[in-house]
Amino acid sequence: MTKSIPTKFRAIIVGAGPVGLYLAHALSRANVDYVVLEQYDSVHRFQGAGILLYPHTLRLLDQIGLYEKAEKDFTITHTQIDLLTSNDPVTKSTPFWSMLGKQHAYPMAGLSRGQLIALLYENLPEKATRVKTGAAVLDIEAQEKGVKVRLRDGSIEEGSILIGVDGVYSKTRQILLQQLAQTPPDTWPMTATYQGLYGCFHSCHGFEPGTFYQSRGSGIVLQMLVGADKGYFAILRPISPTTESKRYTSEDRDRLAEELADIMVGPGVRFQDIWCLTDKESAAMVNQEEGYCDKWYHERVVLAGDAVHKATSATGLGVNTGINSAAALANELYRTLCSEPDPSTRAIEDAFARYQQIRTPEASRFHTIGRRHIRGVTWETWADWLFDRFVNPWIGVGKIVGIIGKLIQRGQILEYVPFTDREVRVPWKNRPTA
């Protein structure tokens, strides 16, 4: 049974994206007092492409009672089809996603970022008082027994710890590195190396629902997941590396779409055929950053998600890695509070150190996989082109499923929340102790 945590301990979560909201659920299940600070005026932000949830992440949602509530929004993914951006021929077709799903007893599920946020937010207990919008962080002050956060509106939030899950341009990380940990000001771990165009379109041109298309070429890759009545796409191409945050206009987006009109997205279908069916209100053009932060915490401040490790969306692993990190962090906090109800800064740092040690192997591995994959499918070098065109089509899908499966089976679980696992072919490494 989950123990009651003293109410004097309070966590401040900065960021109400999928990772921050999942962490709120995890702390709620641990009976830990918390507040979520979101800089925007609304939690519901629907821009962007679809999200692909892997089995280990669906298991975490199942544990907190959200899997069945989300199923109606899922596009279950079973087949991957690879083709070239310049012409029709399919270079490879495999049941990769269905094999991976069957191995772990959960499917590969696609849905929009907005649907995932709505799922987590609408089912969060006491959400009206726990989540504060329009709450942008200006400064963080470290204290002997906690942290004091000054917000843009002049208000103050005080807590025992602060958890920054505020994305790739994390204000929390900036303050942690430059002010609290005294890191040189020119240290910036995230660099935008690719540019992305994302969107959701309706009517699927007769595509087989649940198929993931990946159209690759020199300097570009288009990925598309289609469901019964709608589909999600993402187009990535390399840009000159930059650490500056860039906002694109709808005119920028439309010009890029016109430039890419003739690339193939599926057999007999060009991008212009789906762009005309795309919801322009939710379509977005953004830079895609990559980076890995060696310093995840300092005293009572800790980071998670894109704030510490970021790859492009090409593998779909970003939000999955972040949510699993949130579960690991919640476990370490729960253990610490059970043994030391009013933990010292040293005890908090020890918990954060264990969290980083637990998550580093998977996070760094997925980060490396992400970097290699995007460069391979956009043919960054002649060796990438050679491998993708003439070696990759002959690699057995079972081998790839085995490699990814070994990483998935190490997925996290909330140790303090009772849960009965499904029968699986590949046993999970982590199980609840409650």
CSV table of C-alpha atoms in Angstrom, one decimal:
chain,number,residue,atom,x,y,z
A,1,MET,CA,0.0,0.0,0.0
A,2,THR,CA,1.2,3.5,-0.8
A,3,LYS,CA,2.4,5.3,2.3
A,4,SER,CA,1.2,8.8,3.2
A,5,ILE,CA,3.8,11.5,2.6
A,6,PRO,CA,3.9,14.4,5.0
A,7,THR,CA,2.1,17.4,3.6
A,8,LYS,CA,5.0,19.8,4.3
A,9,PHE,CA,6.9,18.4,1.4
A,10,ARG,CA,5.9,20.1,-1.8
A,11,ALA,CA,7.2,19.6,-5.4
A,12,ILE,CA,7.0,22.4,-8.0
A,13,ILE,CA,6.8,21.0,-11.6
A,14,VAL,CA,7.6,23.5,-14.3
A,15,GLY,CA,5.9,22.6,-17.6
A,16,ALA,CA,2.5,21.1,-18.4
A,17,GLY,CA,3.5,19.0,-21.4
A,18,PRO,CA,3.0,15.2,-21.5
A,19,VAL,CA,6.0,14.5,-19.3
A,20,GLY,CA,5.1,17.1,-16.7
A,21,LEU,CA,1.5,16.0,-16.5
A,22,TYR,CA,2.4,12.3,-16.2
A,23,LEU,CA,4.8,13.3,-13.4
A,24,ALA,CA,1.9,15.1,-11.7
A,25,HIS,CA,-0.1,11.8,-11.8
A,26,ALA,CA,2.8,9.9,-10.5
A,27,LEU,CA,3.3,12.3,-7.5
A,28,SER,CA,-0.5,12.2,-6.9
A,29,ARG,CA,-0.4,8.4,-6.6
A,30,ALA,CA,2.5,8.8,-4.1
A,31,ASN,CA,0.4,11.3,-2.0
A,32,VAL,CA,3.0,14.0,-2.6
A,33,ASP,CA,1.9,17.6,-2.6
A,34,TYR,CA,2.7,19.4,-5.8
A,35,VAL,CA,1.9,22.2,-8.2
A,36,VAL,CA,2.4,22.4,-11.9
A,37,LEU,CA,3.4,25.8,-13.4
A,38,GLU,CA,2.7,26.3,-17.1
A,39,GLN,CA,4.0,29.5,-18.8
A,40,TYR,CA,1.2,29.5,-21.5
A,41,ASP,CA,-2.3,30.6,-20.8
A,42,SER,CA,-3.7,27.2,-21.7
A,43,VAL,CA,-2.6,23.6,-21.2
A,44,HIS,CA,-4.3,22.6,-24.4
A,45,ARG,CA,-1.9,23.3,-27.2
A,46,PHE,CA,-2.7,21.3,-30.3
A,47,GLN,CA,0.1,22.3,-32.7
A,48,GLY,CA,2.4,19.6,-33.9
A,49,ALA,CA,2.3,16.2,-35.4
A,50,GLY,CA,1.2,12.9,-34.0
A,51,ILE,CA,3.0,11.1,-31.2
A,52,LEU,CA,3.8,7.4,-31.3
A,53,LEU,CA,3.6,5.7,-27.9
A,54,TYR,CA,5.7,2.6,-27.4
A,55,PRO,CA,4.6,-0.4,-25.3
A,56,HIS,CA,6.6,0.6,-22.2
A,57,THR,CA,4.9,4.0,-22.1
A,58,LEU,CA,1.4,2.5,-22.6
A,59,ARG,CA,2.2,0.2,-19.7
A,60,LEU,CA,2.8,3.3,-17.5
A,61,LEU,CA,-0.5,4.8,-18.7
A,62,ASP,CA,-2.3,1.5,-18.0
A,63,GLN,CA,-0.9,1.5,-14.4
A,64,ILE,CA,-2.5,4.8,-13.6
A,65,GLY,CA,-5.8,3.8,-15.3
A,66,LEU,CA,-5.6,5.8,-18.5
A,67,TYR,CA,-4.9,3.2,-21.1
A,68,GLU,CA,-8.5,2.2,-21.7
A,69,LYS,CA,-9.6,5.9,-21.7
A,70,ALA,CA,-7.1,6.6,-24.4
A,71,GLU,CA,-7.9,3.6,-26.7
A,72,LYS,CA,-10.6,5.4,-28.6
A,73,ASP,CA,-8.0,7.9,-29.8
A,74,PHE,CA,-5.4,5.4,-30.8
A,75,THR,CA,-4.2,4.6,-34.3
A,76,ILE,CA,-2.8,1.1,-33.8
A,77,THR,CA,0.3,0.8,-35.9
A,78,HIS,CA,1.2,-2.5,-37.5
A,79,THR,CA,3.2,-2.1,-40.8
A,80,GLN,CA,6.1,0.0,-41.9
A,81,ILE,CA,6.6,0.8,-45.6
A,82,ASP,CA,9.8,2.5,-46.8
A,83,LEU,CA,10.0,4.2,-50.2
A,84,LEU,CA,11.9,7.0,-51.9
A,85,THR,CA,10.9,10.7,-52.0
A,86,SER,CA,11.7,10.9,-55.7
A,87,ASN,CA,9.7,8.0,-57.1
A,88,ASP,CA,7.1,5.3,-56.3
A,89,PRO,CA,8.9,2.0,-55.7
A,90,VAL,CA,8.6,0.5,-52.2
A,91,THR,CA,12.0,-0.5,-51.0
A,92,LYS,CA,10.9,-2.4,-47.9
A,93,SER,CA,7.6,-3.5,-46.2
A,94,THR,CA,7.6,-5.2,-42.8
A,95,PRO,CA,5.2,-5.9,-39.9
A,96,PHE,CA,7.8,-4.2,-37.6
A,97,TRP,CA,5.3,-2.4,-35.4
A,98,SER,CA,2.9,-5.3,-34.9
A,99,MET,CA,5.8,-7.6,-34.0
A,100,LEU,CA,7.1,-5.2,-31.5
A,101,GLY,CA,3.6,-4.7,-30.0
A,102,LYS,CA,2.9,-8.5,-29.7
A,103,GLN,CA,6.3,-9.0,-28.0
A,104,HIS,CA,5.4,-6.6,-25.2
A,105,ALA,CA,1.5,-7.1,-25.0
A,106,TYR,CA,0.8,-3.5,-25.9
A,107,PRO,CA,0.4,-2.1,-29.4
A,108,MET,CA,2.3,0.8,-31.0
A,109,ALA,CA,-0.3,3.5,-30.7
A,110,GLY,CA,-0.4,6.8,-32.5
A,111,LEU,CA,-2.3,9.9,-31.4
A,112,SER,CA,-1.9,13.6,-31.5
A,113,ARG,CA,0.1,15.5,-28.9
A,114,GLY,CA,-3.1,17.4,-28.0
A,115,GLN,CA,-5.0,14.2,-27.4
A,116,LEU,CA,-2.3,13.0,-25.0
A,117,ILE,CA,-2.2,16.2,-23.1
A,118,ALA,CA,-6.0,16.3,-22.8
A,119,LEU,CA,-5.9,12.7,-21.6
A,120,LEU,CA,-3.4,13.4,-18.8
A,121,TYR,CA,-4.9,16.8,-17.8
A,122,GLU,CA,-8.6,16.0,-17.8
A,123,ASN,CA,-8.0,12.9,-15.6
A,124,LEU,CA,-5.7,14.6,-13.2
A,125,PRO,CA,-7.2,14.8,-9.7
A,126,GLU,CA,-7.7,18.4,-8.4
A,127,LYS,CA,-6.4,19.8,-11.7
A,128,ALA,CA,-8.1,23.2,-11.2
A,129,THR,CA,-6.0,23.9,-8.2
A,130,ARG,CA,-2.9,21.9,-9.0
A,131,VAL,CA,-2.1,23.3,-12.5
A,132,LYS,CA,-1.5,27.1,-12.8
A,133,THR,CA,-1.4,28.6,-16.3
A,134,GLY,CA,0.2,31.9,-17.3
A,135,ALA,CA,2.9,31.1,-14.7
A,136,ALA,CA,6.2,31.7,-16.4
A,137,VAL,CA,9.3,31.3,-14.3
A,138,LEU,CA,11.7,34.3,-14.0
A,139,ASP,CA,14.0,33.2,-11.2
A,140,ILE,CA,14.8,30.3,-8.8
A,141,GLU,CA,16.3,30.9,-5.4
A,142,ALA,CA,17.9,28.0,-3.6
A,143,GLN,CA,17.2,27.9,0.2
A,144,GLU,CA,18.3,25.6,2.9
A,145,LYS,CA,15.1,23.7,3.1
A,146,GLY,CA,13.6,24.3,-0.3
A,147,VAL,CA,13.3,26.6,-3.3
A,148,LYS,CA,11.6,29.9,-4.0
A,149,VAL,CA,10.3,30.5,-7.5
A,150,ARG,CA,9.5,34.0,-8.8
A,151,LEU,CA,7.0,34.2,-11.6
A,152,ARG,CA,6.5,36.8,-14.4
A,153,ASP,CA,3.3,38.1,-12.8
A,154,GLY,CA,5.3,38.9,-9.6
A,155,SER,CA,3.9,36.0,-7.5
A,156,ILE,CA,6.0,33.6,-5.6
A,157,GLU,CA,5.8,29.8,-5.4
A,158,GLU,CA,7.7,27.9,-2.6
A,159,GLY,CA,8.4,24.2,-2.5
A,160,SER,CA,10.8,21.6,-1.2
A,161,ILE,CA,12.1,20.8,-4.7
A,162,LEU,CA,11.7,22.0,-8.3
A,163,ILE,CA,11.4,19.7,-11.3
A,164,GLY,CA,12.0,21.3,-14.7
A,165,VAL,CA,10.2,19.6,-17.5
A,166,ASP,CA,9.9,22.8,-19.5
A,167,GLY,CA,11.3,21.6,-22.8
A,168,VAL,CA,14.3,22.0,-25.0
A,169,TYR,CA,14.7,25.8,-24.3
A,170,SER,CA,14.2,25.1,-20.6
A,171,LYS,CA,14.3,28.2,-18.3
A,172,THR,CA,14.9,25.9,-15.4
A,173,ARG,CA,17.9,24.4,-17.1
A,174,GLN,CA,19.3,27.8,-17.9
A,175,ILE,CA,19.0,28.9,-14.2
A,176,LEU,CA,20.3,25.6,-12.9
A,177,LEU,CA,23.4,25.6,-15.1
A,178,GLN,CA,24.3,29.3,-15.0
A,179,GLN,CA,23.2,30.5,-11.6
A,180,LEU,CA,22.9,27.5,-9.3
A,181,ALA,CA,25.6,25.2,-10.6
A,182,GLN,CA,27.9,28.0,-11.8
A,183,THR,CA,28.3,26.5,-15.3
A,184,PRO,CA,30.0,28.8,-17.8
A,185,PRO,CA,27.3,31.0,-19.6
A,186,ASP,CA,28.3,29.8,-23.0
A,187,THR,CA,27.4,26.2,-22.2
A,188,TRP,CA,24.3,25.3,-24.3
A,189,PRO,CA,23.7,21.6,-24.8
A,190,MET,CA,20.9,21.9,-27.4
A,191,THR,CA,21.5,22.7,-31.1
A,192,ALA,CA,18.9,22.8,-33.8
A,193,THR,CA,20.2,20.7,-36.7
A,194,TYR,CA,16.9,19.9,-38.5
A,195,GLN,CA,13.8,21.7,-39.5
A,196,GLY,CA,10.4,20.1,-39.4
A,197,LEU,CA,6.9,20.5,-40.9
A,198,TYR,CA,4.1,18.7,-39.0
A,199,GLY,CA,0.4,18.3,-39.5
A,200,CYS,CA,-2.7,16.2,-39.4
A,201,PHE,CA,-4.8,15.6,-42.5
A,202,HIS,CA,-8.3,14.1,-43.0
A,203,SER,CA,-9.3,11.4,-45.5
A,204,CYS,CA,-6.5,9.0,-46.1
A,205,HIS,CA,-6.5,8.3,-49.9
A,206,GLY,CA,-7.3,4.7,-49.5
A,207,PHE,CA,-4.1,4.0,-47.4
A,208,GLU,CA,-4.2,0.9,-45.2
A,209,PRO,CA,-5.1,2.2,-41.6
A,210,GLY,CA,-2.2,1.5,-39.2
A,211,THR,CA,0.5,1.8,-41.8
A,212,PHE,CA,3.6,3.9,-41.1
A,213,TYR,CA,5.2,5.3,-44.3
A,214,GLN,CA,8.8,6.5,-44.3
A,215,SER,CA,9.8,8.2,-47.6
A,216,ARG,CA,13.5,9.0,-47.6
A,217,GLY,CA,15.9,10.9,-49.9
A,218,SER,CA,18.9,13.1,-50.1
A,219,GLY,CA,18.5,15.7,-47.4
A,220,ILE,CA,14.9,14.9,-46.5
A,221,VAL,CA,12.7,12.3,-44.9
A,222,LEU,CA,8.9,12.3,-44.7
A,223,GLN,CA,7.1,10.1,-42.1
A,224,MET,CA,3.4,9.5,-42.2
A,225,LEU,CA,1.0,7.4,-40.0
A,226,VAL,CA,-2.5,6.9,-41.3
A,227,GLY,CA,-5.6,5.8,-39.4
A,228,ALA,CA,-9.1,5.1,-40.6
A,229,ASP,CA,-10.1,8.7,-41.2
A,230,LYS,CA,-7.0,10.8,-40.5
A,231,GLY,CA,-3.3,10.8,-40.7
A,232,TYR,CA,-0.2,12.5,-39.2
A,233,PHE,CA,2.9,13.5,-41.1
A,234,ALA,CA,6.3,14.9,-40.3
A,235,ILE,CA,8.9,16.2,-42.8
A,236,LEU,CA,12.5,16.7,-41.6
A,237,ARG,CA,15.4,18.2,-43.4
A,238,PRO,CA,18.8,19.4,-42.2
A,239,ILE,CA,19.6,23.1,-41.6
A,240,SER,CA,22.7,25.0,-40.5
A,241,PRO,CA,23.2,24.3,-36.8
A,242,THR,CA,21.9,27.0,-34.5
A,243,THR,CA,21.3,27.4,-30.8
A,244,GLU,CA,18.8,30.3,-31.3
A,245,SER,CA,15.1,29.7,-30.8
A,246,LYS,CA,13.3,30.3,-34.0
A,247,ARG,CA,9.6,31.0,-34.6
A,248,TYR,CA,8.2,30.5,-38.1
A,249,THR,CA,5.1,32.2,-39.5
A,250,SER,CA,2.3,30.5,-41.4
A,251,GLU,CA,3.7,32.1,-44.5
A,252,ASP,CA,7.0,30.4,-43.9
A,253,ARG,CA,5.2,27.1,-43.4
A,254,ASP,CA,3.2,27.4,-46.6
A,255,ARG,CA,6.3,28.3,-48.6
A,256,LEU,CA,8.0,25.2,-47.4
A,257,ALA,CA,4.9,23.1,-48.1
A,258,GLU,CA,4.9,24.4,-51.7
A,259,GLU,CA,8.6,23.6,-52.0
A,260,LEU,CA,8.0,20.0,-51.0
A,261,ALA,CA,4.8,19.5,-53.0
A,262,ASP,CA,6.2,16.9,-55.4
A,263,ILE,CA,7.9,14.5,-52.9
A,264,MET,CA,6.3,11.1,-52.6
A,265,VAL,CA,4.6,10.3,-49.4
A,266,GLY,CA,3.2,6.9,-50.4
A,267,PRO,CA,2.7,4.8,-53.5
A,268,GLY,CA,1.1,7.1,-56.1
A,269,VAL,CA,0.7,10.0,-53.6
A,270,ARG,CA,2.6,13.2,-53.4
A,271,PHE,CA,2.8,15.6,-50.5
A,272,GLN,CA,0.6,18.2,-52.3
A,273,ASP,CA,-2.2,15.6,-52.2
A,274,ILE,CA,-2.3,15.5,-48.4
A,275,TRP,CA,-1.3,19.1,-47.8
A,276,CYS,CA,-4.6,20.3,-49.3
A,277,LEU,CA,-6.4,18.1,-46.8
A,278,THR,CA,-4.3,19.2,-43.8
A,279,ASP,CA,-5.7,21.2,-40.9
A,280,LYS,CA,-3.7,24.4,-41.2
A,281,GLU,CA,-4.6,25.6,-37.7
A,282,SER,CA,-2.7,22.8,-36.2
A,283,ALA,CA,0.1,22.4,-38.8
A,284,ALA,CA,3.4,23.7,-37.6
A,285,MET,CA,6.9,24.5,-38.8
A,286,VAL,CA,9.6,24.3,-36.2
A,287,ASN,CA,13.3,23.6,-35.7
A,288,GLN,CA,14.3,20.3,-34.3
A,289,GLU,CA,17.0,20.3,-31.7
A,290,GLU,CA,19.4,17.7,-30.6
A,291,GLY,CA,21.5,17.5,-27.5
A,292,TYR,CA,22.3,15.8,-24.2
A,293,CYS,CA,22.9,17.5,-20.9
A,294,ASP,CA,25.5,15.9,-18.5
A,295,LYS,CA,24.2,17.8,-15.5
A,296,TRP,CA,20.6,16.8,-14.6
A,297,TYR,CA,20.3,18.2,-11.1
A,298,HIS,CA,21.8,20.6,-8.5
A,299,GLU,CA,20.8,20.5,-4.9
A,300,ARG,CA,16.9,20.7,-4.9
A,301,VAL,CA,16.5,21.4,-8.6
A,302,VAL,CA,16.2,18.5,-11.2
A,303,LEU,CA,15.5,18.2,-14.9
A,304,ALA,CA,13.6,15.7,-17.0
A,305,GLY,CA,12.5,15.1,-20.6
A,306,ASP,CA,13.6,17.4,-23.4
A,307,ALA,CA,15.2,19.7,-20.9
A,308,VAL,CA,18.1,17.1,-20.6
A,309,HIS,CA,18.0,14.9,-23.7
A,310,LYS,CA,16.6,15.7,-27.1
A,311,ALA,CA,16.7,14.0,-30.4
A,312,THR,CA,14.6,14.7,-33.5
A,313,SER,CA,11.1,13.2,-33.8
A,314,ALA,CA,12.3,10.7,-36.4
A,315,THR,CA,12.3,7.8,-34.0
A,316,GLY,CA,9.3,8.9,-32.0
A,317,LEU,CA,11.2,8.1,-28.8
A,318,GLY,CA,11.3,11.6,-27.2
A,319,VAL,CA,8.1,11.7,-25.2
A,320,ASN,CA,8.4,8.0,-24.4
A,321,THR,CA,11.9,8.5,-22.9
A,322,GLY,CA,10.7,11.5,-21.0
A,323,ILE,CA,7.7,9.8,-19.4
A,324,ASN,CA,9.8,6.8,-18.4
A,325,SER,CA,12.3,9.2,-16.8
A,326,ALA,CA,9.4,10.8,-14.9
A,327,ALA,CA,8.4,7.4,-13.5
A,328,ALA,CA,12.0,6.7,-12.3
A,329,LEU,CA,12.2,10.2,-10.7
A,330,ALA,CA,8.9,9.6,-8.9
A,331,ASN,CA,10.2,6.3,-7.6
A,332,GLU,CA,13.3,7.8,-6.1
A,333,LEU,CA,11.4,10.6,-4.5
A,334,TYR,CA,9.0,8.2,-2.9
A,335,ARG,CA,11.7,6.0,-1.5
A,336,THR,CA,13.5,9.0,0.0
A,337,LEU,CA,10.3,10.4,1.6
A,338,CYS,CA,9.4,7.1,3.0
A,339,SER,CA,12.7,6.9,4.9
A,340,GLU,CA,13.2,10.6,5.6
A,341,PRO,CA,9.9,12.6,5.7
A,342,ASP,CA,11.7,15.9,5.8
A,343,PRO,CA,14.8,15.2,3.6
A,344,SER,CA,17.9,17.2,3.7
A,345,THR,CA,19.4,18.7,0.6
A,346,ARG,CA,22.0,16.0,0.7
A,347,ALA,CA,19.3,13.3,0.7
A,348,ILE,CA,17.4,15.0,-2.1
A,349,GLU,CA,20.6,15.2,-4.2
A,350,ASP,CA,21.3,11.5,-3.5
A,351,ALA,CA,17.8,10.7,-4.9
A,352,PHE,CA,18.4,12.8,-8.0
A,353,ALA,CA,21.8,11.2,-8.5
A,354,ARG,CA,20.2,7.7,-8.4
A,355,TYR,CA,17.5,8.9,-10.9
A,356,GLN,CA,20.2,10.1,-13.3
A,357,GLN,CA,22.2,6.9,-12.9
A,358,ILE,CA,19.1,4.8,-13.6
A,359,ARG,CA,18.1,6.7,-16.6
A,360,THR,CA,21.4,7.5,-18.3
A,361,PRO,CA,21.9,4.2,-20.1
A,362,GLU,CA,18.5,4.3,-21.8
A,363,ALA,CA,18.4,8.1,-22.4
A,364,SER,CA,21.9,8.2,-23.9
A,365,ARG,CA,21.2,5.0,-26.0
A,366,PHE,CA,17.9,6.4,-27.4
A,367,HIS,CA,19.6,9.8,-28.0
A,368,THR,CA,22.4,8.0,-30.0
A,369,ILE,CA,19.8,5.9,-31.9
A,370,GLY,CA,17.9,9.1,-32.8
A,371,ARG,CA,21.0,10.9,-34.1
A,372,ARG,CA,22.0,7.9,-36.2
A,373,HIS,CA,18.6,7.3,-37.6
A,374,ILE,CA,17.8,10.8,-38.8
A,375,ARG,CA,21.2,11.0,-40.5
A,376,GLY,CA,20.8,7.6,-42.1
A,377,VAL,CA,17.4,8.3,-43.6
A,378,THR,CA,18.3,11.7,-44.9
A,379,TRP,CA,21.6,10.3,-46.4
A,380,GLU,CA,23.9,12.7,-44.7
A,381,THR,CA,26.9,10.9,-46.2
A,382,TRP,CA,27.5,8.6,-49.2
A,383,ALA,CA,27.9,5.7,-46.6
A,384,ASP,CA,24.4,6.5,-45.2
A,385,TRP,CA,23.0,6.4,-48.8
A,386,LEU,CA,24.8,3.2,-49.6
A,387,PHE,CA,23.6,1.5,-46.4
A,388,ASP,CA,20.0,2.8,-46.6
A,389,ARG,CA,19.5,1.9,-50.3
A,390,PHE,CA,21.3,-1.4,-50.5
A,391,VAL,CA,21.9,-2.9,-47.0
A,392,ASN,CA,18.8,-1.9,-45.0
A,393,PRO,CA,16.3,-3.6,-47.3
A,394,TRP,CA,17.9,-6.9,-46.5
A,395,ILE,CA,18.2,-6.6,-42.7
A,396,GLY,CA,15.7,-9.0,-41.1
A,397,VAL,CA,12.9,-7.2,-39.2
A,398,GLY,CA,13.3,-9.8,-36.4
A,399,LYS,CA,16.8,-8.5,-35.6
A,400,ILE,CA,15.6,-4.9,-35.3
A,401,VAL,CA,12.7,-5.9,-33.2
A,402,GLY,CA,15.1,-7.8,-30.9
A,403,ILE,CA,17.3,-4.8,-30.5
A,404,ILE,CA,14.6,-2.3,-29.7
A,405,GLY,CA,12.7,-4.9,-27.6
A,406,LYS,CA,15.6,-5.2,-25.2
A,407,LEU,CA,15.5,-1.5,-24.5
A,408,ILE,CA,11.7,-1.5,-24.2
A,409,GLN,CA,11.7,-4.4,-21.7
A,410,ARG,CA,13.7,-2.2,-19.3
A,411,GLY,CA,10.8,0.3,-19.2
A,412,GLN,CA,10.0,1.9,-15.9
A,413,ILE,CA,7.0,1.3,-13.6
A,414,LEU,CA,5.8,3.1,-10.5
A,415,GLU,CA,7.0,0.8,-7.8
A,416,TYR,CA,4.5,2.0,-5.2
A,417,VAL,CA,1.3,1.6,-7.4
A,418,PRO,CA,-0.2,-1.9,-7.4
A,419,PHE,CA,-0.5,-3.3,-10.9
A,420,THR,CA,-1.1,-6.7,-12.5
A,421,ASP,CA,1.0,-7.0,-15.7
A,422,ARG,CA,-0.3,-8.6,-18.9
A,423,GLU,CA,1.3,-11.8,-20.1
A,424,VAL,CA,4.2,-11.0,-22.3
A,425,ARG,CA,6.7,-12.8,-24.5
A,426,VAL,CA,9.6,-10.8,-23.2
A,427,PRO,CA,9.4,-10.3,-19.4
A,428,TRP,CA,9.6,-6.8,-18.0
A,429,LYS,CA,12.8,-6.0,-16.0
A,430,ASN,CA,11.0,-3.6,-13.6
A,431,ARG,CA,7.9,-4.5,-11.6
A,432,PRO,CA,5.9,-2.8,-8.9
A,433,THR,CA,6.8,-3.7,-5.3
A,434,ALA,CA,3.5,-2.5,-3.8
